[in-house]
mmCIF file of C-alpha atoms in Angstrom:
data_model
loop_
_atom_site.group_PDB
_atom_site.id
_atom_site.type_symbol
_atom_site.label_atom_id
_atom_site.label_comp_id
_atom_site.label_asym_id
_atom_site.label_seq_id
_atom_site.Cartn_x
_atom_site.Cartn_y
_atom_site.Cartn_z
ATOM 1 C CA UNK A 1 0.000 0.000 0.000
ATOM 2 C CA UNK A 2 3.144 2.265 1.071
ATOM 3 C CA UNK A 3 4.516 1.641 -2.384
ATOM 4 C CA UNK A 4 1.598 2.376 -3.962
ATOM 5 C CA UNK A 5 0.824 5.517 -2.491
ATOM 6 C CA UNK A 6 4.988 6.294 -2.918
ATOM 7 C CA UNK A 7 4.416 5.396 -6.938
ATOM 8 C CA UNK A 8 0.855 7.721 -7.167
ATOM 9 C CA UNK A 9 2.612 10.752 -5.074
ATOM 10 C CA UNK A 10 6.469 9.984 -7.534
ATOM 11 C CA UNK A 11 4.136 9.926 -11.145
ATOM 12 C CA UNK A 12 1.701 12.731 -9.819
ATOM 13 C CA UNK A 13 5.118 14.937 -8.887
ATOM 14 C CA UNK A 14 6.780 14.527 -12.509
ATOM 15 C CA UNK A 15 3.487 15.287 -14.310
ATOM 16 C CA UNK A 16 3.424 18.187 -12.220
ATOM 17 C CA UNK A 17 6.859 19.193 -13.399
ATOM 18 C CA UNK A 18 6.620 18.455 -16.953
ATOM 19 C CA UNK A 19 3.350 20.865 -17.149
ATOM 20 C CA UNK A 20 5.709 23.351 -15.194
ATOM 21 C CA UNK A 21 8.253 23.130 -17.656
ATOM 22 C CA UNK A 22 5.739 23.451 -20.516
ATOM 23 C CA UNK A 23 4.446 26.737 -19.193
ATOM 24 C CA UNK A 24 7.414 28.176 -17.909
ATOM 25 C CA UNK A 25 6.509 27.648 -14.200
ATOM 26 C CA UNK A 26 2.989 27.793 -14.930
ATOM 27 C CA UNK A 27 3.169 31.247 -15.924
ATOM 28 C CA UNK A 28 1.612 31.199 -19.388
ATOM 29 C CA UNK A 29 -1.533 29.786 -18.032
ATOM 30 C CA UNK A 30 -1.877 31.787 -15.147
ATOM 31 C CA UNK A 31 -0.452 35.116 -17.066
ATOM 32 C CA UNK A 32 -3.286 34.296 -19.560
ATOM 33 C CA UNK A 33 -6.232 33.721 -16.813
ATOM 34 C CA UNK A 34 -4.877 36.912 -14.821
ATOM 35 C CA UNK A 35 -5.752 39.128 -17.810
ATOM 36 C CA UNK A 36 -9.025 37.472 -19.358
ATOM 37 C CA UNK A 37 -10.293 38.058 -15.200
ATOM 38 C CA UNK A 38 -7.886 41.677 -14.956
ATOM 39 C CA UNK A 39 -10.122 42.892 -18.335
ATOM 40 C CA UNK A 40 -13.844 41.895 -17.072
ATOM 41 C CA UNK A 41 -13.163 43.447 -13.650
ATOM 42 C CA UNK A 42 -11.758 46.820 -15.304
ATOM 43 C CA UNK A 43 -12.098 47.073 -19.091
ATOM 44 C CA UNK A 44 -8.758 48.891 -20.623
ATOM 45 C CA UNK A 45 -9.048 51.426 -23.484
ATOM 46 C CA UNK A 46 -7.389 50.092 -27.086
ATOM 47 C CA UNK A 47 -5.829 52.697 -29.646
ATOM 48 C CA UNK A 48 -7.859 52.495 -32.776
ATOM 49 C CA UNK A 49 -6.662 51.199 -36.320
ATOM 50 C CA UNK A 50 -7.099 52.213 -39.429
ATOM 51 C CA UNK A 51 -7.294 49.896 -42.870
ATOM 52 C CA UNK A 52 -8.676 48.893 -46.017
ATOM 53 C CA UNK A 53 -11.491 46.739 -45.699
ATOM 54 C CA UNK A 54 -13.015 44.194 -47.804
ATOM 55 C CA UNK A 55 -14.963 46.611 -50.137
ATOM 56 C CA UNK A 56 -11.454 48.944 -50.520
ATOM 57 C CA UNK A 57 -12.872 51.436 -48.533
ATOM 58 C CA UNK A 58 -10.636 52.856 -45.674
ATOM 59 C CA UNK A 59 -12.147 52.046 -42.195
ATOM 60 C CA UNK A 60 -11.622 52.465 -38.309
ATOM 61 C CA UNK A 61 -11.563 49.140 -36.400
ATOM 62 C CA UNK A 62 -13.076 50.692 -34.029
ATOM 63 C CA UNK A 63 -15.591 52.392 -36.232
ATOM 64 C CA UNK A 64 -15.970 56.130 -36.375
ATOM 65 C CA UNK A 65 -19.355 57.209 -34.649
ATOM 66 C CA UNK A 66 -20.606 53.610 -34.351
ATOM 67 C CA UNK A 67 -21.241 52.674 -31.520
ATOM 68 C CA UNK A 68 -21.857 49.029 -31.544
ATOM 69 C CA UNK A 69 -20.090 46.458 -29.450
ATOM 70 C CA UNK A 70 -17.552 45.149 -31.520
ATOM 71 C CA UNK A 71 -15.694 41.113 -31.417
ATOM 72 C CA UNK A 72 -12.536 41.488 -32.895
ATOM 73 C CA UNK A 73 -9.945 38.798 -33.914
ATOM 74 C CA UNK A 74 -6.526 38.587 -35.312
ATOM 75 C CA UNK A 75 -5.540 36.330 -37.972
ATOM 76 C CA UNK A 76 -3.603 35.749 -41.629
ATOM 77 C CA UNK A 77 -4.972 34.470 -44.559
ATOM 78 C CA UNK A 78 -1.939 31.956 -45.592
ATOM 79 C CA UNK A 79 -3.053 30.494 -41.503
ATOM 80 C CA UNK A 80 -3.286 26.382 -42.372
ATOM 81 C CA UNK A 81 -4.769 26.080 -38.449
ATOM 82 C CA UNK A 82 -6.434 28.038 -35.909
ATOM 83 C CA UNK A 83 -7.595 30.903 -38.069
ATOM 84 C CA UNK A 84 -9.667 28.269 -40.450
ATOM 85 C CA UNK A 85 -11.347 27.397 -36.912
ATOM 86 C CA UNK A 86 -12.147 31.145 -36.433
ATOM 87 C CA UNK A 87 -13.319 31.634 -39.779
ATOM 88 C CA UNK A 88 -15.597 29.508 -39.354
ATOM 89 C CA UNK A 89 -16.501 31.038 -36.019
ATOM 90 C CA UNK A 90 -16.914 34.073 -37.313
ATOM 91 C CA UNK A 91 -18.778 32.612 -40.251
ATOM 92 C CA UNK A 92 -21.405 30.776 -37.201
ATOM 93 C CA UNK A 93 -21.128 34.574 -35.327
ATOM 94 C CA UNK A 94 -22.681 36.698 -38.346
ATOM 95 C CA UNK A 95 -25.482 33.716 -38.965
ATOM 96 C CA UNK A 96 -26.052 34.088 -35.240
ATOM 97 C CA UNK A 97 -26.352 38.125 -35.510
ATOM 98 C CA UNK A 98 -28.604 38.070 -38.837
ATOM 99 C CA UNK A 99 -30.812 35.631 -37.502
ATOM 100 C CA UNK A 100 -31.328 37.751 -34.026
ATOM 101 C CA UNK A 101 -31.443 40.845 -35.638
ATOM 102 C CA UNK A 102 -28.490 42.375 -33.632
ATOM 103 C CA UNK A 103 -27.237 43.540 -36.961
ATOM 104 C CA UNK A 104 -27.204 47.285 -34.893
ATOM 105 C CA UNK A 105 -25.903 46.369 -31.602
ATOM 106 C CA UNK A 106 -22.754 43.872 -32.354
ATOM 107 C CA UNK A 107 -20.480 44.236 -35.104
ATOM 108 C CA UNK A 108 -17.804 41.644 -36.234
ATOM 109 C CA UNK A 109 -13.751 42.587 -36.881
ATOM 110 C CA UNK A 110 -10.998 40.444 -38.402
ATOM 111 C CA UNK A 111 -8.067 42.198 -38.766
ATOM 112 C CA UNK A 112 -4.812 40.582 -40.534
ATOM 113 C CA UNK A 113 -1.723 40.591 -38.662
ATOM 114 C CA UNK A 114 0.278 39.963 -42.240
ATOM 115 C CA UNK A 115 -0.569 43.041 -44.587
ATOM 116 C CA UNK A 116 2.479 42.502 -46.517
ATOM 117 C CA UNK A 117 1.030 39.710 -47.919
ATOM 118 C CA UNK A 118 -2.448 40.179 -46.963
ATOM 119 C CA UNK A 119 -3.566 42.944 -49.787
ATOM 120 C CA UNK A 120 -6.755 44.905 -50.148
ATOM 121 C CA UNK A 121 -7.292 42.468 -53.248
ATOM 122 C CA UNK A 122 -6.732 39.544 -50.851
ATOM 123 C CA UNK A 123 -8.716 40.654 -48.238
ATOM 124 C CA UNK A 124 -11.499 41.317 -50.666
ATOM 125 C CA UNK A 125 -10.851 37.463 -52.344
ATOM 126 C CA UNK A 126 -10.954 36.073 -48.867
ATOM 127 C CA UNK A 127 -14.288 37.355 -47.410
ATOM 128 C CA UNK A 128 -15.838 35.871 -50.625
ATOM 129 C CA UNK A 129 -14.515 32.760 -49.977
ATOM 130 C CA UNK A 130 -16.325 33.404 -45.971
ATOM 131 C CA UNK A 131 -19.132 35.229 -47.545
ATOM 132 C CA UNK A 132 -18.943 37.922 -45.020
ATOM 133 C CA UNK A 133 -21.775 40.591 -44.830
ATOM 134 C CA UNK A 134 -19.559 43.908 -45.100
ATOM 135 C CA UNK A 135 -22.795 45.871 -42.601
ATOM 136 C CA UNK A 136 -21.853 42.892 -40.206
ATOM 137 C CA UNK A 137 -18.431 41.572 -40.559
ATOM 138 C CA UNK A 138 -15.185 43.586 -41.327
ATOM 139 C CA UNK A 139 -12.527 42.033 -42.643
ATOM 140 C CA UNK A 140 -9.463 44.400 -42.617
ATOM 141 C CA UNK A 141 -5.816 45.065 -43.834
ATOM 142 C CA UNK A 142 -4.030 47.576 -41.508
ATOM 143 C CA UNK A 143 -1.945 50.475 -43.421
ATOM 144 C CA UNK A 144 0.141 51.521 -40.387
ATOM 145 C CA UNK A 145 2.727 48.909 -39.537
ATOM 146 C CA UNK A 146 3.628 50.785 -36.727
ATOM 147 C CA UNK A 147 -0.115 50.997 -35.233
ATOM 148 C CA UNK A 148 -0.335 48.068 -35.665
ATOM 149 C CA UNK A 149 2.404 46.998 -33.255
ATOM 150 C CA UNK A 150 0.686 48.636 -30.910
ATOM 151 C CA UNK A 151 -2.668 47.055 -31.229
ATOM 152 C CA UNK A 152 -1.268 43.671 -31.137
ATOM 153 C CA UNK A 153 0.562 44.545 -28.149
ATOM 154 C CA UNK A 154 -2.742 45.734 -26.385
ATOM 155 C CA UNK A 155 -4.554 42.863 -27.416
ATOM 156 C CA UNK A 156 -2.207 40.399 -26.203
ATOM 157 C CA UNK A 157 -1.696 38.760 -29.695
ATOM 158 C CA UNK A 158 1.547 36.992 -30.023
ATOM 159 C CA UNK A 159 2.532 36.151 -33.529
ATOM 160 C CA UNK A 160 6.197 34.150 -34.002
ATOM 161 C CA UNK A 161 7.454 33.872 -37.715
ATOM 162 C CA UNK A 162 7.724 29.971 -38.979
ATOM 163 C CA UNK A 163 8.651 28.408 -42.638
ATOM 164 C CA UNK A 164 6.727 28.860 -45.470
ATOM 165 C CA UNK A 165 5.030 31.974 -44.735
ATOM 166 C CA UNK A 166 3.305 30.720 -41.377
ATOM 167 C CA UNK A 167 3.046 32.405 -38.013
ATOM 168 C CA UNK A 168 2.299 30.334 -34.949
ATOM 169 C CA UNK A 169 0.117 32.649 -32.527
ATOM 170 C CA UNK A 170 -2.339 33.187 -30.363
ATOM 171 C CA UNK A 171 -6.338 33.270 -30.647
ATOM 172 C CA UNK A 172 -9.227 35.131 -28.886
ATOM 173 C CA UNK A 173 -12.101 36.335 -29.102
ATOM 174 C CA UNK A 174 -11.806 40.394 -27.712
ATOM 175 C CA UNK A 175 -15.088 41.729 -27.205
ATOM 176 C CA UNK A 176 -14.721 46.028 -27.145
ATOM 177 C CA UNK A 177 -17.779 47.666 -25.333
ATOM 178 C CA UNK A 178 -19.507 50.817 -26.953
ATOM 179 C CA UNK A 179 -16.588 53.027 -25.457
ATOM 180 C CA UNK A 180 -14.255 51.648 -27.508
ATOM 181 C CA UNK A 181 -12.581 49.788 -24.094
ATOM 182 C CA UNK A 182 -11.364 46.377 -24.505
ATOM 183 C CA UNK A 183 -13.928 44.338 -21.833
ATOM 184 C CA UNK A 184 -14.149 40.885 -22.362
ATOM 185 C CA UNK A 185 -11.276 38.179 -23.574
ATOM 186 C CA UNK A 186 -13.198 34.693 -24.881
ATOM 187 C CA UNK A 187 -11.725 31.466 -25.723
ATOM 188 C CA UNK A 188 -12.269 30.708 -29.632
ATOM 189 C CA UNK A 189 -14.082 27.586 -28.515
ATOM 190 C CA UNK A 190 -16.741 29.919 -27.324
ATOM 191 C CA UNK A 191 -18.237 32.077 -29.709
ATOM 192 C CA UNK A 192 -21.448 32.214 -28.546
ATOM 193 C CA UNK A 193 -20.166 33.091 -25.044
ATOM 194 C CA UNK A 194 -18.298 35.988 -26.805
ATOM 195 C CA UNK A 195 -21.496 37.095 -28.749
ATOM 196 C CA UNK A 196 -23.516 37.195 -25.854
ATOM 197 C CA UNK A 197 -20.592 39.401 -23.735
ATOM 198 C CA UNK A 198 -21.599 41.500 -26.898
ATOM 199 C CA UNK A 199 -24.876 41.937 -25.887
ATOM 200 C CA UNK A 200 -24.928 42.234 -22.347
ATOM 201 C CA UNK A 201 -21.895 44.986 -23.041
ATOM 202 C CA UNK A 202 -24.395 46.867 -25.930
ATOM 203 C CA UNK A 203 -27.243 46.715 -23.530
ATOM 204 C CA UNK A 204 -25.314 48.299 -20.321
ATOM 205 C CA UNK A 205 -24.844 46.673 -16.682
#
């Protein structure tokens, strides 16, 4: 029984380690958990960015006097992984708004984190392919590399360069509330948790 207990307690301890390892001292997941809890309890204010949408037209993420809640996400269209998954997401999102008729209270974003390669004319290509509603879902090329540092810095979005034109990164859902004040952070497995953060945001406390 002693050596039992000994074996459970010796495999238990070097799981333990191995996820410490993984997460650099558990830091990642707890870093990660601090600020989705650190935004809900007091919502931080993002700088805006400007772009060329999917129609060419220049545009705000953060939408000059609109004042819908808006989910935003960060992606590139070369992504082979986790930005299909939120394309499809997003894809559910806008069926989700058009079918509520929230089409004036929640707004979708995708921004691309690769505008070298991600084009106005690749943009445009790209929400045909996702058949995205332009009055619902912005799809959008940033023209300010330098702004765009900083948005992916407030966001949290880490992007690290890898072969063949690929970036291994993170994914969220960021839900901004009508003051333009990043409020809510939602897993990608959740959309429907991040649209209706959306709505309670649009509607007030």
């Amino acid at each position: 029984m002693t050596r039992t207990l000994i074996a459970v307690l010796l495999i238990g301890a070097i799981g333990v380690f191995a996820l410490a390892r993984l997460t650099h001292g558990f830091t990642v997941l707890t870093a990660e958990a601090a600020r989705r809890q650190a935004v809900a309890a007091a919502p931080i204010v993002v700088p805006d960015l400007l772009g060329v949408d999917q129609t060419g037209k220049r545009r705000a993420l953060l939408g000059e006097g609109d004042d819908r809640t808006v989910i935003v996400d960060f992606i590139f269209t070369r992504c082979t992984s986790v930005c299909s998954a939120l394309g499809t997401r997003y894809q559910e999102l806008q069926a989700d708004i058009q079918e509520k008729h929230l089409e004036n209270a929640v707004r979708l974003v995708t921004v691309s984190f690769d505008p070298e390669h991600d084009t106005p004319d690749i943009i445009a290509d790209y929400a045909r392919r996702l058949r995205a509603d332009p009055e619902t879902w912005t799809i959008l090329t940033p023209t300010d590399s330098k702004a765009l540092r900083r948005a992916l810095e407030a966001y949290g979005v880490v992007r690290v360069p890898a072969p063949d034109g690929q970036f291994i990164h993170n994914a969220a859902f960021n839900v901004i509330d009508r003051r333009g004040r990043l409020a809510r952070i939602v897993d990608i497995g959740e959309p429907r948790a991040a649209l209706g953060a959306a709505q309670q945001l649009f509607n007030g406390p």
